[in-house]
Amino acid sequence: MQKILLIEDNAEIRENMSEILELSGYEVCTAENGKTGVTLALEQKPDLIICDIMMPVLDGYGVLHMLHKNNALQYTPFIFLTAKSERSEIRKGMEMGADDYITKPFDGTELLNAVESRLKKAASLKQEFAGSLEGMNSLISISAGKDYLEELRKDRSTNKYKKKQIIYAEGNHPSWLYYVLSGKIKAYKRNDDGKELITGLYNEGDFLGYMALLENKIYRETTEALDDTELAMIPRSEFEELLGSNPEVMKKFIGILAHNINEKEEQLLNIAYNSLRKKVADTLVILYRKYNTANEELFHIDLSRENLAAIAGVAKESLIRMLSEFKDENIVSLQGSQIRILDLKRLENMYN
């Protein structure tokens, strides 16, 4: 049963609202002023809070301010109650982070519609979304109530890149967020001796170029097409508007970034501490999971030995030697640049 905290100093209104909500299947706890309401919110962790603006001891703005300072409650849906004479104060409440408001007097249907709508939105925002255009659109549609996927795709400029063509280079200033419509891309850095380390892999459905946009700095890596590739070009201004339009959108997008950062940290630990055998096994497993999204039984990894070595962080000669050992052990089969994994479980055991 979902729990609602109702903070209202008028006893008659408080009791009527509580009765309507309870008859509709919600668990309701009530408070007669803002100070008591904050205490109850911290104790009860409600799913939604309804709060009057004008109250003794601590007004509704004070309640909202205090709850936003608490990590466990800062994203709890918050609905203001306001009299018609207070409508000029609504903007202040919304700017502070309130999700909605109900104007007194109101009927039961209006109250229940507002509650149901905010609870449904909050539940949807708790879902995990993929780092793809579809995943991002699901998030934006919930937050903003519009089909952002169609808006991003409609009349969107696209660029096509040939294999080995540079998309953006380290040291350049960012102007676009890129979305991969087709193809494969690598991100890499080179040391002073020219040795390459691949720091990221992207395929259909991935964004790239976002880190420099978020940091407002130059690109720290170079990206290059591994196959013939087509990219959608999203202007920097649209990306910044997207992130600034809703705190929940920013929170979810940061979650996507954090996942990518974790992958890079694991890659660096692998390079620093793992044996040659484990480095190569890890690389094959990562590529299999990254590019075989359809779980095809006859899937082949088709990358040059130079790129495979750059991903694993090993010398090309060492990579070739280890692949030969895996072939002798019937873990993989080799045909030109193509690698087919015959015993994924053994590789995953090494990976884990």
PDB file of C-alpha atoms in Angstrom, residues 26 57 90 99 137 252-253 280 295:
ATOM      1  CA  TYR A  26      -3.794   4.762   0.287  1.00  0.00           C
ATOM      2  CA  VAL A  57       5.506  27.083  12.805  1.00  0.00           C
ATOM      3  CA  ILE A  90       2.756  28.937  -7.189  1.00  0.00           C
ATOM      4  CA  ASP A  99       5.999  18.655  -8.654  1.00  0.00           C
ATOM      5  CA  ASN A 137      13.239   8.991 -24.904  1.00  0.00           C
ATOM      6  CA  LYS A 252      19.396   9.294 -14.801  1.00  0.00           C
ATOM      7  CA  PHE A 253      21.849  10.524 -17.420  1.00  0.00           C
ATOM      8  CA  VAL A 280      42.761 -11.454 -23.657  1.00  0.00           C
ATOM      9  CA  ASN A 295      22.829 -13.672 -28.967  1.00  0.00           C
TER      10      ASN A 295
END
